[in-house]
XYZ file of C-alpha atoms in Angstrom:
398
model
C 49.391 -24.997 -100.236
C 48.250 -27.586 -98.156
C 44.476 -26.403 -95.935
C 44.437 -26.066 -92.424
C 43.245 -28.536 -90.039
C 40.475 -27.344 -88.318
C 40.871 -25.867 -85.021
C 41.869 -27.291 -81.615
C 39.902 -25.598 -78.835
C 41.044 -26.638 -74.959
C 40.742 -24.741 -71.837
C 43.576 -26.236 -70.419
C 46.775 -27.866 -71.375
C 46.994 -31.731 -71.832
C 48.171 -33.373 -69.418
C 51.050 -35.219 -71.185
C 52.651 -31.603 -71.351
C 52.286 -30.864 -68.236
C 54.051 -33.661 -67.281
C 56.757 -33.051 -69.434
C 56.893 -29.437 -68.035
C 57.087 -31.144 -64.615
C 60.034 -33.209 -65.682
C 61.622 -29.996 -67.626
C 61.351 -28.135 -64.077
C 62.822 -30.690 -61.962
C 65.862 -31.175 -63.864
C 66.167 -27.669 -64.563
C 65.964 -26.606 -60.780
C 67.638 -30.047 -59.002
C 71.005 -28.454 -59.054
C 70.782 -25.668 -56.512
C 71.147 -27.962 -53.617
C 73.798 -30.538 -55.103
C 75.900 -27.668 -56.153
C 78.163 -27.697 -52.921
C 78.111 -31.497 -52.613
C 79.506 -31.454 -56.590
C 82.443 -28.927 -55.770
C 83.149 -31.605 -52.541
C 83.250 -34.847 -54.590
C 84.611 -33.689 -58.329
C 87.719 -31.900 -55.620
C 86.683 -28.036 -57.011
C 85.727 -24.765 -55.900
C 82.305 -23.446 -55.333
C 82.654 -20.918 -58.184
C 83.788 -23.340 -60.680
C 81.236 -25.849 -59.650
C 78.396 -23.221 -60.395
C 79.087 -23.721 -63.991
C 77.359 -26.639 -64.663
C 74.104 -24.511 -63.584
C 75.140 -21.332 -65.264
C 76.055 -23.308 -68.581
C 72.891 -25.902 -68.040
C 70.942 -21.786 -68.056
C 73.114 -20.474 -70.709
C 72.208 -23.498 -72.932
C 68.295 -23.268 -72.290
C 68.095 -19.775 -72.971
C 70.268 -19.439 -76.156
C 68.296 -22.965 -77.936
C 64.835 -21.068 -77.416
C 64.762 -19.324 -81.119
C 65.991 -22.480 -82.777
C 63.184 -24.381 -80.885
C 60.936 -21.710 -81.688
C 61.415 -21.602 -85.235
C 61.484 -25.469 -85.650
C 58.294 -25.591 -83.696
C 56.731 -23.054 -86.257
C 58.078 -24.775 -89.148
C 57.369 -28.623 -88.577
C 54.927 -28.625 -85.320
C 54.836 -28.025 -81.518
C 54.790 -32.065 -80.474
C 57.048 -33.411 -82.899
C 59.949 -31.150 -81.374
C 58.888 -31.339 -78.065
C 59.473 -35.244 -78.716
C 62.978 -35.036 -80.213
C 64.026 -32.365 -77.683
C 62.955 -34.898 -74.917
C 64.304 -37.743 -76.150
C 68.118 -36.278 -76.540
C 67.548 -34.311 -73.501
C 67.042 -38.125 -71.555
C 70.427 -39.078 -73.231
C 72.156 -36.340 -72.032
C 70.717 -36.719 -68.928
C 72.213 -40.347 -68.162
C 75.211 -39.093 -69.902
C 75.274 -36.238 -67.397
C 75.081 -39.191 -64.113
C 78.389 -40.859 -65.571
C 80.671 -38.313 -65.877
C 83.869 -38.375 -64.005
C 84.949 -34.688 -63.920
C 83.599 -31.284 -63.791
C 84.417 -30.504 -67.685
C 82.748 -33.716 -68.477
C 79.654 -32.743 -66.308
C 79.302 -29.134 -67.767
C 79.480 -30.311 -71.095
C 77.119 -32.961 -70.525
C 74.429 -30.515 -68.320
C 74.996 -27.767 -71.594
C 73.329 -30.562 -73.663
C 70.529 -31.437 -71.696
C 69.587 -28.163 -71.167
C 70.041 -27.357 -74.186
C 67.283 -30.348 -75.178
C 64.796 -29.718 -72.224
C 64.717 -25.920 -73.453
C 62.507 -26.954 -75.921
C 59.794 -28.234 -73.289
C 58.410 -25.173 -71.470
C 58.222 -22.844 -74.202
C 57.055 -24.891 -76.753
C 54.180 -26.389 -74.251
C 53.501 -22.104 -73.939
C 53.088 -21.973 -77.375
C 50.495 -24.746 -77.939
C 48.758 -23.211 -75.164
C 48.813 -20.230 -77.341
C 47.627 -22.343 -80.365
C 44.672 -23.839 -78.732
C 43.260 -21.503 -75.911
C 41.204 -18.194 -76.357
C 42.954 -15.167 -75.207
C 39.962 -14.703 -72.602
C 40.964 -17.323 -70.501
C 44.196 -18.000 -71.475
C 46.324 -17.117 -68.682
C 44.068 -19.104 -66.601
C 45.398 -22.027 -68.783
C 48.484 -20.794 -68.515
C 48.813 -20.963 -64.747
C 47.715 -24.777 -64.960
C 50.958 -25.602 -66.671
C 52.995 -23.059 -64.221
C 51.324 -25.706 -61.587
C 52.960 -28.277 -62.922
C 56.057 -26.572 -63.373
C 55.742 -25.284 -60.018
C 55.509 -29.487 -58.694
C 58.838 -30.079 -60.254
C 60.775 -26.940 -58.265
C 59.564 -28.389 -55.179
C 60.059 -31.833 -55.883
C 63.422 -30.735 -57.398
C 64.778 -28.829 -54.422
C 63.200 -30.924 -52.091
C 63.937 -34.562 -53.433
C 66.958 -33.560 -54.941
C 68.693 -32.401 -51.864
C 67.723 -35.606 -49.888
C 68.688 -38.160 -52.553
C 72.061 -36.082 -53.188
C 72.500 -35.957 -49.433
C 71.504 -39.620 -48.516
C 72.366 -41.564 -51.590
C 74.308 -40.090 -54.370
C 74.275 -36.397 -56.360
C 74.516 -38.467 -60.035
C 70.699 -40.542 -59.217
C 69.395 -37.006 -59.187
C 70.121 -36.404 -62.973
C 68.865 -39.883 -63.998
C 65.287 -39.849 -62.251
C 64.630 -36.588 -64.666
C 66.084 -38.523 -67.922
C 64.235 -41.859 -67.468
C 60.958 -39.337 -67.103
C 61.653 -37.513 -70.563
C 61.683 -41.116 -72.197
C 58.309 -41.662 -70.889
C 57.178 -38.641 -71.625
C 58.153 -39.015 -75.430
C 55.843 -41.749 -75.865
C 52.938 -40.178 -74.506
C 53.013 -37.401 -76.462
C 52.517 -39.566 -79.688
C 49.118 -39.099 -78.353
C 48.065 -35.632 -78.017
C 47.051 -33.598 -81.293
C 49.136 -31.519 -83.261
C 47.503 -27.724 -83.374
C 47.232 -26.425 -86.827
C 49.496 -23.776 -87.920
C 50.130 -20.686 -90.524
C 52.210 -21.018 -93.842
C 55.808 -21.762 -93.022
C 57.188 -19.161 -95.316
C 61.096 -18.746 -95.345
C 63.357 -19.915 -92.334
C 63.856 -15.795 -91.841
C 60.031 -14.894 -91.659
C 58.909 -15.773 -88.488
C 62.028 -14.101 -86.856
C 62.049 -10.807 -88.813
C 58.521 -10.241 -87.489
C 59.284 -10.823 -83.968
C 62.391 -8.661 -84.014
C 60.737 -5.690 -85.525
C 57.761 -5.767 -82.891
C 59.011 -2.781 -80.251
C 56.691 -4.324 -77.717
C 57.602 -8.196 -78.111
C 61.298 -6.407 -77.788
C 59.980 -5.119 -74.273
C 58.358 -8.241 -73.194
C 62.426 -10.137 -74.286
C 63.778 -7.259 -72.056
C 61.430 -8.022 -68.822
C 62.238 -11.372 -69.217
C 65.808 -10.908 -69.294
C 65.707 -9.156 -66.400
C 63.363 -11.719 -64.063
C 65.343 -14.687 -65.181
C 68.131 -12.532 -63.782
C 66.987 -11.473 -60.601
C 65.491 -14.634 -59.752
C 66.138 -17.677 -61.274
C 69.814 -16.671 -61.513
C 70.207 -15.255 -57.741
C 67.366 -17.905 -56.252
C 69.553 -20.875 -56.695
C 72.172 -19.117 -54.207
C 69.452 -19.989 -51.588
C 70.843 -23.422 -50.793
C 74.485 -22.647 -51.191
C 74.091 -19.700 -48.395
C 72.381 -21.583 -46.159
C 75.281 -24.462 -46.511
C 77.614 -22.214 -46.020
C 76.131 -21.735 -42.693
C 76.853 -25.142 -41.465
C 73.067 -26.827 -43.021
C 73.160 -30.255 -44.702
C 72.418 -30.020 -48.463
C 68.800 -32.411 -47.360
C 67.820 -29.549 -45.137
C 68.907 -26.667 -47.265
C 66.664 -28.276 -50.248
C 64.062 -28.564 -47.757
C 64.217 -25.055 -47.220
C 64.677 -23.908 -50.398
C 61.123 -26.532 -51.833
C 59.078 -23.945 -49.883
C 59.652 -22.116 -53.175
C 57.790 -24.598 -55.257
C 55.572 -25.427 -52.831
C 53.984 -21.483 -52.478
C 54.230 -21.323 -56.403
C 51.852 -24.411 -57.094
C 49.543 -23.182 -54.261
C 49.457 -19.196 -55.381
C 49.153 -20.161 -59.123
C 45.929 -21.390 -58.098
C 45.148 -18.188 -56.284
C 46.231 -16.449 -59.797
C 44.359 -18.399 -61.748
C 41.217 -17.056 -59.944
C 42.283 -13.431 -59.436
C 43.285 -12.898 -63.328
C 39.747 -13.118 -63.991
C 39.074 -9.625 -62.290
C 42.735 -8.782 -61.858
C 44.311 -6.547 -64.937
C 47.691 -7.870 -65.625
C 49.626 -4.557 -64.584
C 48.290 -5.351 -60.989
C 48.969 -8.939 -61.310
C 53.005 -7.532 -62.079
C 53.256 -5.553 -59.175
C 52.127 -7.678 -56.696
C 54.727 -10.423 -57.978
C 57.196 -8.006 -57.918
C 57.092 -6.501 -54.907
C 56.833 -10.050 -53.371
C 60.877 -10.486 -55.182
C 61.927 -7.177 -53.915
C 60.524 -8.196 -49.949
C 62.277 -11.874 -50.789
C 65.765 -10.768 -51.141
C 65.501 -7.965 -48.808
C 64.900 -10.099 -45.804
C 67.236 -12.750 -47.143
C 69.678 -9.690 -47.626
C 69.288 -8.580 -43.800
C 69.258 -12.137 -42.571
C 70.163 -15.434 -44.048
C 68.503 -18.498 -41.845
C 66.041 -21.169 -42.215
C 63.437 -18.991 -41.187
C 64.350 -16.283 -43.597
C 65.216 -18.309 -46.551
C 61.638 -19.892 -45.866
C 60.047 -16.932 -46.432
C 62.271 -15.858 -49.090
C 61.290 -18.671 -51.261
C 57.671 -18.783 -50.530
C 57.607 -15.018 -51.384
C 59.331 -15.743 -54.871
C 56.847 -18.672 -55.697
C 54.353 -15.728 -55.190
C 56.449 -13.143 -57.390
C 57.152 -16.174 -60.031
C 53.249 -16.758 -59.967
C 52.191 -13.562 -60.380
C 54.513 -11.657 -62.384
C 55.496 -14.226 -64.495
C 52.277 -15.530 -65.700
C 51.733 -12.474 -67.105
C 54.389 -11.773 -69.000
C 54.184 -15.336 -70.279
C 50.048 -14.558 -71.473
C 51.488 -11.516 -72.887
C 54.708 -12.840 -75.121
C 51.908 -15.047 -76.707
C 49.603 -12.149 -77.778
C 52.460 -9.341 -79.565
C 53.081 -11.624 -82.591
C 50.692 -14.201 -82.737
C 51.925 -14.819 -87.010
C 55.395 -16.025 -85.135
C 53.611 -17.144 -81.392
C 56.239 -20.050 -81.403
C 58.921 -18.016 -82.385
C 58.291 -15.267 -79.824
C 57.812 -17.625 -77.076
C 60.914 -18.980 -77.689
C 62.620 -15.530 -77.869
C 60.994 -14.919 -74.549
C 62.539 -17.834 -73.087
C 66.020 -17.539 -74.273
C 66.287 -14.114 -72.603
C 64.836 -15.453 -69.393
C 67.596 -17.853 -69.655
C 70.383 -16.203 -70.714
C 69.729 -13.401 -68.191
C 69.677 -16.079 -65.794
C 72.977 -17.519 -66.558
C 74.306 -14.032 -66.555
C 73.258 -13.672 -63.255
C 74.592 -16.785 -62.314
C 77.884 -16.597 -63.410
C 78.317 -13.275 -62.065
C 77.145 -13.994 -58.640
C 79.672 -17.308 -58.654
C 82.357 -15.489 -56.997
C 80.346 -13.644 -54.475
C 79.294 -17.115 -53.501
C 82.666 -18.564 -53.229
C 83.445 -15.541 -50.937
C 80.282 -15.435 -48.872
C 79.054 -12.580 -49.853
C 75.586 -13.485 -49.977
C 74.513 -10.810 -48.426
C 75.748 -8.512 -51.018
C 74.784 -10.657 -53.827
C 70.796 -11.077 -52.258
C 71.005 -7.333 -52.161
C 72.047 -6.318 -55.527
C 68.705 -8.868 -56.307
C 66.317 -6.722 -54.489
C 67.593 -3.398 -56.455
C 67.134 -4.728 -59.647
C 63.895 -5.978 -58.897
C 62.439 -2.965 -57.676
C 62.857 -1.103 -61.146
C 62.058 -3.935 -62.918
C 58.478 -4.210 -61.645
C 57.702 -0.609 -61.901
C 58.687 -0.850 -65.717
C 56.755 -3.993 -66.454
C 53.890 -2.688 -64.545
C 53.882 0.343 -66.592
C 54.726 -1.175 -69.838
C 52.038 -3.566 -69.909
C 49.181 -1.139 -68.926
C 50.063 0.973 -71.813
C 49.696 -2.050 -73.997
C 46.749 -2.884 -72.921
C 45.809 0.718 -73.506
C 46.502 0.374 -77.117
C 43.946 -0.083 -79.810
C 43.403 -3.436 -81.308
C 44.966 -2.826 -84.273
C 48.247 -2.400 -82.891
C 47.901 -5.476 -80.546
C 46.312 -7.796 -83.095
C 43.102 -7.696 -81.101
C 44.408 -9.866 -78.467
C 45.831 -7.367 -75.542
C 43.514 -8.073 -72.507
């Protein structure tokens, strides 16, 4: 067997993969507002044209465990360099196709590819920062994340808007390519015996608690990062330019970055069961207003309210997928991820028609339901892990 190499000890992430989770977050998130301009130029409905977001989800989510378990197996950098570089091809790919079956297929593939970015940047985290201040590091990489929403919504609206929809999926694919060469640079973490392809997975799936964790996560990538992307769409559907609406809509990003610095303060004094019912109560106030009223004003607020819920409920369950199996951190992460995904393209999909009908008010509604049970459950369920002894959390529950 071969020894270890010793120890990497960072407080934060480096900054090559926060870049890259920039890049990830941009491409992932510049759809919303081109969404209604697609459906005008490929000659399709609204509810068709949703697909190539709901597939683009649907792809991220279910790649996570193979990403995972690759990342366990042969290193955290080396697949976050492969995934990047065929996520850039599919990305150009994605700004010449001619039809909407074209397009899905090509978005499938690069989100496929960029779903390796996030949750493998999570796991190095993971690798290299103390639990005691690892959320902390955690909401420095949801920062940068956090950059590419806004930019995304924001700068993708305008360019889509002013110049053409297909320059908004090449700016993200020229970006991975950079960012594959600067990661030759940053250190490869040292990791546990491989053991069989199998291992790593049968000890995440028998966990009960890092089962919990994949069910929260299914449910917030449901109620907001499948519903949130009917922001832009509604307010379109009002009569507001696709520029404006992604304006609107960057308000989102622009609250995250600023509250996961308010986060990244309060989790030192904060217990995370606090830090989960603050986020979600800021989702359940989001979609109720946007439920009652949707307008520029409202939508506003809306989004800046789920940057706060994103920021504070998410970072937690994010520190606390990388503490219930630390053996299989990579592959856990990557389970976590792929049911934040997959929940979100569920959502997506099934809120396609009540978009193509109008029903946003229905759809923003049904949002703010689920969220309100989903808090109280993840508020609940992580103070009784953090109640547990340390032998049952591997001495890492904070």
């Amino acid at each position: 067997m071969t020894a270890l190499a010793p120890p990497i000890t960072l407080a934060r992430p480096p900054l090559a993969l926060s870049v890259a989770s920039f890049v990830s977050s941009f491409d992932r998130f510049a759809v919303s507002p081109m969404l209604v301009l697609i459906a005008l130029d490929l000659r399709v409905p609204l509810a068709a044209a949703v697909a190539a977001a709901s597939g683009y989800f649907l792809a991220y989510g279910l790649s996570q465990p193979l990403w995972g378990v690759l990342s366990d197996r042969f290193g955290r950098v080396p697949v976050m360099r492969a995934a990047l570089l065929g996520a850039a091809v599919a990305g150009i790919v994605s700004a010449l196709m001619p039809a909407l079956g074209a397009l899905i297929a090509a978005r499938i593939v690069a989100g496929a590819c960029f779903g390796a970015v996030i949750p493998t940047s999570l796991t190095y985290v993971g690798d290299t920062v103390e639990p005691s201040i690892r959320q902390r590091a955690l909401t420095d990489l949801m920062g940068a994340t956090a950059l590419g929403t806004a930019a995304a919504t924001g700068l993708g609206g305008v360019l889509s808007d002013l110049v053409d929809w297909r320059l908004v999926f090449t700016v993200p694919a020229v970006l991975a390519l950079a960012c594959v060469i600067w990661l030759r640079w940053v250190p490869e973490p040292p990791r546990g015996p491989s053991g069989r392809l199998g291992t790593h997975v049968g000890a995440v799936l028998r966990h009960r608690w890092a089962l919990l964790v994949f069910a929260l996560a299914f449910g917030e990538g449901a109620v907001l990062l499948g519903v949130m992307p009917f922001l832009a769409p509604a307010l379109q559907h009002d009569g507001v330019t696709a520029a404006v609406a992604g304006l609107a809509t960057a308000v989102y990003g622009v609250g995250l970055w600023l509250l996961t610095r308010l986060v990244k303060r309060l989790s030192r004094s904060w217990p995370a069961p606090v830090l989960i019912a603050v986020g979600g109560t800021q989702l359940c106030a989001g979609y109720a207003l946007v439920a009652a009223h949707v307008g520029l004003t409202t939508v506003m607020v809306a989004a800046l309210l789920f940057g706060g819920g994103w920021s504070f409920m998410h970072s937690s369950l994010q520190t606390w997928v990388t503490s219930v199996t630390p053996q299989a951190r990579g592959t856990s992460v990557a389970f976590f991820a792929a049911a934040l995904f997959v929940g979100s393209a569920v959502s997506s999909w099934a809120g396609g028609p009540l978009a193509g009908n109008g029903s946003y008010p229905l759809l923003f509604g049904v949002a703010a339901a689920v969220a309100l049970p989903l808090t109280v459950v993840a508020a609940v369920g992580r103070h009784r892990y953090g109640s547990l002894p340390a032998e049952e959390t591997g001495g890492q529950a904070q």
